[in-house]
Amino acid sequence: MLRSFEAAARHLSFSRAAEELSVTHSAVSHQIKGLEEWLGCALFRRSGRAVHLTQAGERLLGPLTRAFDGMDDAVRAVTRMAADRAVVVSVEPAFAARWLVLRLDRFYQRHPNLRLHLVPTPEMVDLTKGDVDVAIRYGRGNWPGLKAEKIMGAAAFPVLSPALINKDTPLEKPDDLARFTLIHEDTTEDWAAWLKAAGAAAVDAGRGPIFDDGHLALEAATMGQGVALADEALAAAALQDGRLVRPFDLMLETSSAYYVVTAPASEARADVSAFCTWLLEEAHGPRPAG
């Protein structure tokens, strides 16, 4: 009723009010009649086909127009906030640099109106606080209260720059790694496990530099500083363009993998769901229909 009155009073025309509100002339007239009955006073004087405001109508118009304008401004502001809001993604730095960032152009091609805010961090953020919408984590997928979907496994294998392999330092069997510097991520345990599985007992797994970040370890390998252990997610691009080579097929199987993780509050958001769906399809291909 108030919308119909405000539009009709502003235009001094029931017909123009009906056009603005996308309703019929009779609907506007009925709404205003109901408002006049509820208020107990006339709001318009009708003179032939023209209408004029009564004193009560004039007193009501100004505050109503300001109120509706204020509500429209508030709705537009909230709509802009929602449109400008980015999906905040906490992601392990090496995965971000060596896998996710290389594919983001395809995400924006599919979802040009969505924005991502990537937060590279090795820390396991608390998704229930609402500051972060999605996390890409490395682990076993058992995070209570959270939804975790596997992106890909993380079986490790040796990689190095092809420039390191020559007639003076051949790399034909695992024992040949004794001639190379081993590059470690976080600990020497992974190299020890791979060498044991390969039967390379003569290679000292404890030597070589240790990096806290997998991306830095692979950059060191790319620059020819030694041999690193990598997984498909981190090494795929460098293997494809030839900056790294894989000398052996043996992989160190792990129980951990990369997961996309969400809390119930963010999982229901359409933009978060769109990102998670795209991420899993990038890793596995389109999901089956149904």
XYZ file of N, CA, C and O in Angstrom, residues 14-196:
732
model
N -2.090 7.827 -11.061
C -2.210 6.407 -10.758
C -1.668 5.566 -11.913
O -1.090 4.500 -11.700
N -1.840 6.031 -13.129
C -1.391 5.281 -14.303
C 0.133 5.179 -14.342
O 0.698 4.102 -14.591
N 0.809 6.296 -14.095
C 2.273 6.279 -14.124
C 2.824 5.466 -12.955
O 3.856 4.806 -13.062
N 2.136 5.512 -11.823
C 2.540 4.681 -10.684
C 2.421 3.203 -11.042
O 3.302 2.383 -10.705
N 1.329 2.847 -11.725
C 1.139 1.457 -12.130
C 2.252 1.009 -13.077
O 2.756 -0.115 -12.979
N 2.653 1.890 -14.018
C 3.736 1.553 -14.942
C 5.050 1.330 -14.189
O 5.797 0.388 -14.467
N 5.336 2.211 -13.223
C 6.576 2.097 -12.459
C 6.615 0.810 -11.656
O 7.676 0.149 -11.564
N 5.482 0.440 -11.079
C 5.434 -0.729 -10.204
C 5.100 -2.013 -10.959
O 5.057 -3.092 -10.353
N 4.845 -1.894 -12.264
C 4.501 -3.052 -13.107
C 3.249 -3.760 -12.594
O 3.197 -4.994 -12.500
N 2.236 -2.963 -12.243
C 0.942 -3.503 -11.840
C -0.137 -2.766 -12.620
O 0.144 -1.862 -13.408
N -1.386 -3.128 -12.395
C -2.486 -2.481 -13.113
C -2.919 -1.200 -12.400
O -2.641 -1.003 -11.211
N -3.602 -0.332 -13.171
C -4.149 0.902 -12.603
C -5.103 0.581 -11.460
O -5.069 1.226 -10.399
N -5.935 -0.454 -11.649
C -6.909 -0.783 -10.607
C -6.224 -1.303 -9.343
O -6.725 -1.080 -8.229
N -5.076 -1.968 -9.504
C -4.348 -2.455 -8.331
C -3.839 -1.292 -7.497
O -3.924 -1.310 -6.260
N -3.298 -0.267 -8.168
C -2.829 0.917 -7.450
C -3.994 1.590 -6.738
O -3.902 1.965 -5.555
N -5.098 1.761 -7.441
C -6.277 2.408 -6.859
C -6.786 1.641 -5.654
O -7.132 2.226 -4.616
N -6.809 0.297 -5.761
C -7.278 -0.537 -4.653
C -6.353 -0.417 -3.451
O -6.826 -0.311 -2.304
N -5.025 -0.399 -3.696
C -4.058 -0.292 -2.611
C -4.213 1.048 -1.888
O -4.174 1.106 -0.647
N -4.366 2.113 -2.634
C -4.476 3.433 -2.011
C -5.797 3.559 -1.236
O -5.833 4.140 -0.138
N -6.847 3.004 -1.784
C -8.132 3.027 -1.069
C -8.011 2.294 0.264
O -8.514 2.762 1.298
N -7.337 1.146 0.249
C -7.138 0.401 1.491
C -6.310 1.189 2.489
O -6.574 1.152 3.698
N -5.292 1.922 2.017
C -4.449 2.720 2.915
C -5.260 3.863 3.521
O -5.133 4.151 4.719
N -6.096 4.513 2.700
C -6.924 5.612 3.205
C -7.907 5.106 4.267
O -8.124 5.790 5.283
N -8.446 3.923 4.036
C -9.370 3.362 5.029
C -8.637 3.034 6.319
O -9.160 3.243 7.423
N -7.412 2.514 6.190
C -6.634 2.153 7.380
C -6.223 3.392 8.168
O -6.257 3.404 9.407
N -5.866 4.487 7.439
C -5.460 5.723 8.110
C -6.657 6.533 8.593
O -6.523 7.364 9.507
N -7.804 6.329 7.977
C -9.003 7.073 8.360
C -9.043 8.476 7.796
O -9.717 9.350 8.367
N -8.350 8.727 6.686
C -8.384 10.045 6.054
C -8.057 9.908 4.575
O -7.428 8.935 4.141
N -8.482 10.908 3.803
C -8.208 10.908 2.367
C -6.787 11.399 2.117
O -6.300 12.314 2.779
N -6.132 10.809 1.147
C -4.775 11.198 0.787
C -4.731 11.935 -0.545
O -3.757 12.653 -0.835
N -5.778 11.767 -1.378
C -5.851 12.430 -2.675
C -7.200 13.128 -2.822
O -8.226 12.677 -2.292
N -7.182 14.238 -3.545
C -8.410 14.862 -4.031
C -8.494 14.566 -5.514
O -7.543 14.807 -6.269
N -9.602 14.038 -5.948
C -9.779 13.713 -7.349
C -10.597 14.787 -8.020
O -11.672 15.146 -7.557
N -10.058 15.324 -9.121
C -10.737 16.367 -9.878
C -10.748 15.932 -11.333
O -9.779 16.135 -12.076
N -11.866 15.319 -11.719
C -11.913 14.767 -13.067
C -10.905 13.623 -13.177
O -10.909 12.681 -12.403
N -9.994 13.743 -14.168
C -8.972 12.697 -14.368
C -7.682 13.025 -13.630
O -6.756 12.231 -13.615
N -7.634 14.221 -13.007
C -6.423 14.633 -12.283
C -6.570 14.291 -10.802
O -7.673 14.196 -10.265
N -5.408 14.115 -10.150
C -5.407 13.876 -8.711
C -4.447 14.865 -8.050
O -3.438 15.272 -8.639
N -4.780 15.274 -6.845
C -3.948 16.184 -6.069
C -3.841 15.630 -4.656
O -4.726 14.927 -4.171
N -2.756 15.950 -4.013
C -2.554 15.482 -2.647
C -3.343 16.319 -1.662
O -3.417 17.553 -1.779
N -3.911 15.661 -0.666
C -4.494 16.375 0.458
C -3.355 16.780 1.402
O -2.189 16.412 1.212
N -3.700 17.529 2.423
C -2.678 17.912 3.409
C -2.068 16.664 4.051
O -0.855 16.595 4.267
N -2.891 15.675 4.352
C -2.378 14.432 4.934
C -1.461 13.717 3.944
O -0.417 13.165 4.319
N -1.839 13.728 2.671
C -1.014 13.085 1.647
C 0.337 13.761 1.503
O 1.379 13.092 1.362
N 0.335 15.114 1.532
C 1.598 15.852 1.415
C 2.512 15.556 2.607
O 3.725 15.420 2.458
N 1.903 15.444 3.798
C 2.705 15.175 4.987
C 3.303 13.755 4.945
O 4.408 13.524 5.436
N 2.602 12.828 4.338
C 3.058 11.446 4.287
C 4.105 11.224 3.197
O 5.015 10.397 3.357
N 4.027 11.976 2.095
C 4.872 11.699 0.933
C 6.360 11.844 1.227
O 7.157 10.945 0.916
N 6.774 12.983 1.805
C 8.204 13.244 1.993
C 8.917 12.170 2.803
O 9.910 11.578 2.341
N 8.426 11.861 3.999
C 9.088 10.812 4.792
C 9.092 9.449 4.101
O 10.062 8.703 4.197
N 7.989 9.120 3.395
C 7.951 7.830 2.712
C 8.991 7.754 1.591
O 9.683 6.745 1.436
N 9.105 8.842 0.804
C 10.081 8.850 -0.292
C 11.493 8.684 0.247
O 12.291 7.911 -0.283
N 11.789 9.420 1.323
C 13.125 9.307 1.920
C 13.363 7.894 2.467
O 14.458 7.336 2.339
N 12.327 7.310 3.063
C 12.473 5.964 3.614
C 12.717 4.940 2.511
O 13.602 4.080 2.613
N 11.932 5.024 1.431
C 12.113 4.074 0.332
C 13.459 4.267 -0.362
O 14.116 3.292 -0.753
N 13.873 5.535 -0.521
C 15.196 5.795 -1.114
C 16.295 5.200 -0.238
O 17.266 4.629 -0.736
N 16.130 5.358 1.084
C 17.120 4.799 1.995
C 17.177 3.286 1.914
O 18.259 2.691 1.929
N 16.010 2.653 1.820
C 15.983 1.192 1.696
C 16.601 0.737 0.383
O 17.350 -0.250 0.332
N 16.304 1.462 -0.703
C 16.895 1.105 -1.996
C 18.415 1.238 -1.956
O 19.141 0.393 -2.489
N 18.887 2.313 -1.324
C 20.344 2.499 -1.209
C 20.976 1.373 -0.402
O 22.059 0.876 -0.741
N 20.307 0.980 0.686
C 20.845 -0.087 1.532
C 20.893 -1.409 0.777
O 21.872 -2.158 0.866
N 19.833 -1.709 0.014
C 19.808 -2.956 -0.757
C 20.914 -2.951 -1.813
O 21.610 -3.954 -2.013
N 21.088 -1.810 -2.487
C 22.149 -1.728 -3.501
C 23.519 -1.895 -2.858
O 24.413 -2.530 -3.427
N 23.698 -1.317 -1.686
C 24.994 -1.432 -1.001
C 25.286 -2.877 -0.622
O 26.404 -3.369 -0.790
N 24.264 -3.558 -0.085
C 24.454 -4.964 0.294
C 24.705 -5.819 -0.948
O 25.542 -6.728 -0.944
N 23.989 -5.516 -2.035
C 24.191 -6.257 -3.286
C 25.605 -6.069 -3.804
O 26.254 -7.015 -4.260
N 26.113 -4.826 -3.709
C 27.491 -4.567 -4.151
C 28.482 -5.314 -3.266
O 29.479 -5.845 -3.744
N 28.206 -5.339 -1.953
C 29.093 -6.068 -1.043
C 29.148 -7.548 -1.414
O 30.218 -8.166 -1.442
N 27.982 -8.127 -1.700
C 27.939 -9.544 -2.061
C 28.669 -9.793 -3.373
O 29.380 -10.783 -3.532
N 28.466 -8.862 -4.337
C 29.125 -9.026 -5.633
C 30.631 -8.863 -5.523
O 31.397 -9.511 -6.228
N 31.069 -7.977 -4.620
C 32.499 -7.712 -4.469
C 33.190 -8.734 -3.581
O 34.412 -8.791 -3.548
N 32.437 -9.540 -2.856
C 33.036 -10.480 -1.920
C 33.802 -11.564 -2.666
O 33.314 -12.147 -3.624
N 34.986 -11.812 -2.229
C 35.809 -12.847 -2.849
C 35.712 -14.134 -2.046
O 35.436 -14.122 -0.841
N 35.925 -15.253 -2.700
C 36.054 -16.530 -2.020
C 37.473 -16.610 -1.461
O 38.448 -16.592 -2.210
N 37.585 -16.641 -0.138
C 38.905 -16.657 0.508
C 39.386 -18.104 0.602
O 38.726 -18.949 1.209
N 40.533 -18.361 -0.030
C 41.063 -19.725 -0.129
C 42.410 -19.797 0.585
O 43.374 -19.152 0.181
N 42.473 -20.569 1.649
C 43.738 -20.857 2.314
C 44.351 -22.063 1.613
O 43.710 -23.109 1.487
N 45.596 -21.921 1.146
C 46.177 -22.982 0.335
C 47.648 -23.162 0.670
O 48.363 -22.187 0.921
N 48.077 -24.413 0.699
C 49.488 -24.734 0.936
C 50.329 -24.054 -0.148
O 50.013 -24.143 -1.332
N 51.379 -23.283 0.218
C 52.085 -22.432 -0.745
C 52.607 -23.154 -1.982
O 52.476 -22.645 -3.102
N 53.203 -24.334 -1.815
C 53.752 -25.036 -2.973
C 52.639 -25.448 -3.932
O 52.782 -25.334 -5.152
N 51.507 -25.913 -3.396
C 50.386 -26.295 -4.252
C 49.845 -25.077 -4.993
O 49.482 -25.159 -6.178
N 49.789 -23.944 -4.291
C 49.310 -22.719 -4.928
C 50.205 -22.313 -6.091
O 49.733 -22.022 -7.192
N 51.510 -22.303 -5.859
C 52.446 -21.803 -6.860
C 52.617 -22.744 -8.039
O 52.755 -22.300 -9.182
N 52.592 -24.038 -7.796
C 52.980 -24.995 -8.830
C 51.810 -25.739 -9.470
O 51.998 -26.480 -10.442
N 50.588 -25.545 -8.922
C 49.438 -26.217 -9.532
C 48.262 -25.264 -9.696
O 47.784 -25.060 -10.809
N 47.804 -24.648 -8.603
C 46.568 -23.868 -8.644
C 46.697 -22.626 -9.522
O 45.861 -22.383 -10.409
N 47.708 -21.810 -9.294
C 47.851 -20.550 -10.026
C 47.966 -20.781 -11.526
O 47.478 -19.973 -12.327
N 48.555 -21.890 -11.930
C 48.744 -22.185 -13.348
C 47.430 -22.464 -14.064
O 47.384 -22.468 -15.297
N 46.357 -22.683 -13.305
C 45.074 -23.060 -13.895
C 43.972 -22.032 -13.660
O 42.843 -22.219 -14.138
N 44.259 -20.980 -12.940
C 43.207 -20.034 -12.561
C 42.573 -19.320 -13.744
O 41.434 -18.866 -13.650
N 43.288 -19.188 -14.860
C 42.676 -18.545 -16.022
C 41.444 -19.318 -16.477
O 40.442 -18.725 -16.904
N 41.480 -20.630 -16.343
C 40.323 -21.437 -16.737
C 39.158 -21.246 -15.768
O 37.987 -21.322 -16.175
N 39.467 -21.016 -14.491
C 38.394 -20.735 -13.535
C 37.692 -19.432 -13.899
O 36.454 -19.372 -13.933
N 38.452 -18.390 -14.186
C 37.848 -17.090 -14.491
C 37.154 -17.080 -15.843
O 36.209 -16.318 -16.053
N 37.582 -17.927 -16.767
C 36.861 -18.058 -18.028
C 35.470 -18.634 -17.793
O 34.502 -18.233 -18.428
N 35.383 -19.585 -16.873
C 34.091 -20.202 -16.574
C 33.250 -19.329 -15.659
O 32.015 -19.295 -15.774
N 33.887 -18.619 -14.724
C 33.172 -17.810 -13.731
C 33.728 -16.388 -13.716
O 34.411 -15.985 -12.761
N 33.467 -15.606 -14.759
C 34.054 -14.258 -14.845
C 33.600 -13.298 -13.758
O 34.272 -12.296 -13.498
N 32.480 -13.582 -13.102
C 31.955 -12.671 -12.085
C 32.368 -13.055 -10.664
O 31.990 -12.373 -9.712
N 33.118 -14.125 -10.515
C 33.581 -14.537 -9.198
C 35.036 -14.146 -9.010
O 35.800 -14.064 -9.965
N 35.399 -13.879 -7.755
C 36.782 -13.512 -7.441
C 37.295 -14.421 -6.341
O 36.556 -14.824 -5.450
N 38.588 -14.714 -6.424
C 39.248 -15.508 -5.403
C 40.276 -14.654 -4.673
O 40.940 -13.813 -5.277
N 40.386 -14.879 -3.383
C 41.445 -14.266 -2.581
C 42.287 -15.400 -2.025
O 41.873 -16.098 -1.089
N 43.455 -15.627 -2.635
C 44.314 -16.728 -2.223
C 45.191 -16.306 -1.052
O 45.818 -15.240 -1.080
N 45.237 -17.141 -0.038
C 46.066 -16.901 1.140
C 47.032 -18.080 1.282
O 46.694 -19.090 1.899
N 48.231 -17.985 0.677
C 49.180 -19.103 0.786
C 49.735 -19.201 2.208
O 50.323 -18.254 2.717
N 49.521 -20.329 2.838
C 50.015 -20.522 4.195
C 50.102 -22.014 4.493
O 49.218 -22.778 4.093
N 51.154 -22.429 5.194
C 51.229 -23.829 5.603
C 50.395 -24.119 6.849
O 50.230 -25.271 7.237
N 49.878 -23.058 7.488
C 49.117 -23.229 8.720
C 47.740 -23.827 8.436
O 47.124 -23.547 7.401
N 47.222 -24.617 9.347
C 45.895 -25.201 9.225
C 44.897 -24.243 9.869
O 44.688 -24.262 11.079
N 44.295 -23.377 9.067
C 43.408 -22.343 9.582
C 42.100 -22.951 10.079
O 41.687 -24.039 9.655
N 41.439 -22.240 10.985
C 40.160 -22.665 11.543
C 39.048 -22.178 10.620
O 38.714 -20.987 10.601
N 38.466 -23.089 9.860
C 37.428 -22.718 8.900
C 36.116 -22.339 9.565
O 35.265 -21.721 8.940
N 35.923 -22.687 10.820
C 34.656 -22.395 11.485
C 34.534 -20.939 11.906
O 33.455 -20.480 12.256
N 35.626 -20.191 11.867
C 35.580 -18.785 12.277
C 34.984 -17.883 11.204
O 34.583 -16.755 11.498
N 34.957 -18.337 9.954
C 34.353 -17.554 8.887
C 35.290 -16.633 8.158
O 34.887 -15.977 7.192
N 36.559 -16.522 8.595
C 37.505 -15.647 7.905
C 37.982 -16.266 6.597
O 38.386 -15.552 5.680
N 37.986 -17.580 6.517
C 38.417 -18.316 5.333
C 37.277 -19.212 4.887
O 36.630 -19.872 5.707
N 36.995 -19.227 3.580
C 35.860 -19.987 3.056
C 36.241 -21.408 2.656
O 35.450 -22.335 2.812
N 37.430 -21.563 2.100
C 37.872 -22.861 1.577
C 39.337 -23.048 1.959
O 40.112 -22.089 1.953
N 39.721 -24.290 2.255
C 41.132 -24.600 2.478
C 41.539 -25.740 1.554
O 40.760 -26.667 1.320
N 42.737 -25.644 0.998
C 43.326 -26.753 0.273
C 44.433 -27.293 1.165
O 45.442 -26.631 1.400
N 44.211 -28.484 1.722
C 45.088 -29.034 2.737
C 45.761 -30.327 2.268
O 45.221 -31.060 1.429
N 46.909 -30.573 2.835
C 47.625 -31.823 2.607
C 47.494 -32.659 3.873
O 47.843 -32.208 4.965
N 46.933 -33.830 3.748
C 46.732 -34.666 4.926
C 45.954 -35.910 4.571
O 45.933 -36.345 3.412
N 45.276 -36.480 5.557
C 44.551 -37.740 5.366
C 43.057 -37.552 5.215
O 42.311 -38.520 5.129
N 42.596 -36.304 5.213
C 41.182 -36.032 4.983
C 40.288 -36.221 6.176
O 39.059 -36.183 6.037
N 40.863 -36.411 7.346
C 40.042 -36.682 8.538
C 40.012 -35.465 9.448
O 40.627 -35.438 10.510
N 39.272 -34.442 9.037
C 39.124 -33.227 9.833
C 37.680 -33.169 10.326
O 36.762 -32.876 9.540
N 37.425 -33.447 11.614
C 36.060 -33.529 12.151
C 35.272 -32.234 11.923
O 35.786 -31.128 12.089
N 34.006 -32.418 11.539
C 33.107 -31.293 11.342
C 33.271 -30.582 10.026
O 32.530 -29.622 9.745
N 34.205 -31.021 9.192
C 34.462 -30.365 7.917
C 34.248 -31.353 6.771
O 34.403 -32.568 6.939
N 33.896 -30.831 5.616
C 33.762 -31.660 4.418
C 35.083 -31.630 3.668
O 35.591 -30.554 3.325
N 35.659 -32.793 3.397
C 36.939 -32.894 2.687
C 36.768 -33.774 1.460
O 36.321 -34.921 1.570
N 37.108 -33.238 0.287
C 37.052 -33.988 -0.960
C 38.456 -34.068 -1.549
O 39.146 -33.055 -1.679
N 38.857 -35.264 -1.934
C 40.216 -35.492 -2.406
C 40.436 -34.879 -3.782
O 39.684 -35.124 -4.722
N 41.471 -34.053 -3.881
C 41.861 -33.482 -5.165
C 42.765 -34.458 -5.906
O 42.497 -34.839 -7.046
N 43.827 -34.878 -5.257
C 44.740 -35.852 -5.858
C 45.687 -36.392 -4.803
O 45.903 -35.780 -3.763
N 46.238 -37.564 -5.099
C 47.213 -38.165 -4.203
C 48.550 -37.460 -4.291
O 48.749 -36.542 -5.084
N 49.492 -37.920 -3.472
C 50.781 -37.226 -3.394
C 51.941 -38.209 -3.332
O 52.879 -38.045 -2.565
N 51.896 -39.278 -4.147
C 53.011 -40.217 -4.207
C 54.250 -39.496 -4.752
O 54.175 -38.762 -5.735
N 55.398 -39.690 -4.096
C 56.608 -38.918 -4.415
C 57.585 -39.717 -5.269
O 57.706 -40.938 -5.134
N 58.320 -38.997 -6.126
C 59.331 -39.597 -6.994
C 60.442 -38.570 -7.223
O 60.217 -37.360 -7.118
N 61.670 -39.017 -7.542
C 62.786 -38.089 -7.738
C 62.639 -37.284 -9.030
O 62.172 -37.793 -10.052
N 63.064 -36.022 -8.977
C 63.122 -35.145 -10.158
C 64.400 -34.313 -10.079
O 64.907 -34.026 -8.986
N 64.890 -33.925 -11.247
C 66.074 -33.069 -11.295
C 66.126 -32.367 -12.632
O 65.415 -32.730 -13.590
N 67.005 -31.372 -12.731
C 67.211 -30.669 -13.986
C 67.940 -31.594 -14.963
O 68.907 -32.260 -14.589
N 67.513 -31.629 -16.228
C 68.215 -32.476 -17.197
C 69.668 -32.060 -17.398
O 70.490 -32.871 -17.823
N 69.977 -30.813 -17.063
C 71.356 -30.337 -17.228
C 72.321 -31.037 -16.285
O 73.538 -31.027 -16.523
N 71.814 -31.644 -15.213
C 72.684 -32.331 -14.251
C 73.152 -33.693 -14.748
O 74.144 -34.228 -14.255
N 72.410 -34.261 -15.687
C 72.736 -35.612 -16.147
C 73.667 -35.525 -17.363
O 73.320 -34.919 -18.379
N 74.870 -36.084 -17.240
C 75.820 -36.110 -18.357
C 76.706 -37.347 -18.215
O 76.538 -38.161 -17.306
N 77.669 -37.467 -19.099
C 78.506 -38.682 -19.102
C 79.358 -38.799 -17.846
O 79.737 -39.903 -17.426
N 79.650 -37.646 -17.206
C 80.450 -37.696 -15.984
C 79.608 -38.049 -14.763
O 80.129 -38.578 -13.773
N 78.332 -37.689 -14.804
C 77.425 -38.010 -13.693
C 76.164 -38.680 -14.242
O 75.088 -38.072 -14.261
N 76.287 -39.929 -14.707
C 75.094 -40.625 -15.215
C 74.133 -40.961 -14.088
O 74.529 -41.074 -12.924
N 72.871 -41.093 -14.436
C 71.850 -41.458 -13.447
C 70.998 -42.558 -14.068
O 69.911 -42.324 -14.591
N 71.526 -43.763 -13.996
C 70.872 -44.900 -14.626
C 70.197 -45.821 -13.628
O 69.276 -46.566 -13.984
N 70.664 -45.820 -12.397
C 70.081 -46.668 -11.348
C 70.090 -45.886 -10.040
O 70.847 -44.908 -9.879
N 69.212 -46.244 -9.092
C 69.106 -45.496 -7.834
C 70.426 -45.314 -7.104
O 70.651 -44.270 -6.481
N 71.331 -46.292 -7.157
C 72.616 -46.150 -6.477
C 73.426 -44.975 -7.012
O 74.282 -44.431 -6.295
N 73.158 -44.566 -8.259
C 73.886 -43.437 -8.841
C 73.572 -42.125 -8.125
O 74.293 -41.128 -8.294
N 72.507 -42.102 -7.337
C 72.164 -40.889 -6.591
C 73.236 -40.524 -5.582
O 73.250 -39.399 -5.061
N 74.148 -41.428 -5.295
C 75.255 -41.128 -4.387
C 76.124 -40.006 -4.932
O 76.822 -39.335 -4.168
N 76.096 -39.788 -6.253
C 76.906 -38.732 -6.878
C 76.193 -37.377 -6.883
O 76.763 -36.385 -7.314
N 74.945 -37.350 -6.436
C 74.132 -36.139 -6.530
C 73.775 -35.614 -5.136
O 73.731 -36.371 -4.166
N 73.513 -34.333 -5.078
C 72.999 -33.720 -3.851
C 71.517 -34.027 -3.721
O 70.753 -33.858 -4.686
N 71.105 -34.476 -2.572
C 69.686 -34.724 -2.318
C 69.057 -33.479 -1.693
O 69.595 -32.904 -0.749
N 67.925 -33.076 -2.209
C 67.204 -31.898 -1.711
C 65.995 -32.390 -0.929
O 65.191 -33.178 -1.435
N 65.871 -31.944 0.305
C 64.820 -32.428 1.203
C 63.773 -31.350 1.463
O 64.081 -30.149 1.469
N 62.546 -31.795 1.729
C 61.482 -30.895 2.177
C 61.102 -31.275 3.607
O 60.631 -32.385 3.849
N 61.337 -30.375 4.522
C 60.996 -30.520 5.946
C 61.869 -31.527 6.692
O 62.305 -31.264 7.801
N 62.093 -32.699 6.103
C 62.794 -33.765 6.808
C 63.524 -34.653 5.803
O 63.201 -34.652 4.612
N 64.480 -35.438 6.288
C 65.188 -36.380 5.423
C 64.485 -37.736 5.356
O 64.931 -38.640 4.645
N 63.374 -37.877 6.082
C 62.707 -39.176 6.182
C 62.152 -39.660 4.845
O 62.174 -40.872 4.557
N 61.622 -38.755 4.023
C 61.044 -39.182 2.749
C 62.105 -39.769 1.827
O 61.887 -40.802 1.175
N 63.264 -39.110 1.765
C 64.334 -39.649 0.936
C 64.800 -41.000 1.484
O 65.078 -41.948 0.728
N 64.893 -41.131 2.790
C 65.314 -42.403 3.390
C 64.351 -43.516 3.008
O 64.768 -44.646 2.671
N 63.047 -43.217 3.023
C 62.044 -44.223 2.681
C 62.110 -44.577 1.198
O 61.998 -45.759 0.831
N 62.296 -43.569 0.337
C 62.363 -43.867 -1.108
C 63.611 -44.693 -1.430
O 63.535 -45.672 -2.187
N 64.755 -44.331 -0.882
C 65.997 -45.066 -1.148
C 65.910 -46.503 -0.637
O 66.410 -47.439 -1.281
N 65.244 -46.695 0.501
C 65.067 -48.049 1.028
C 64.215 -48.875 0.079
O 64.530 -50.051 -0.219
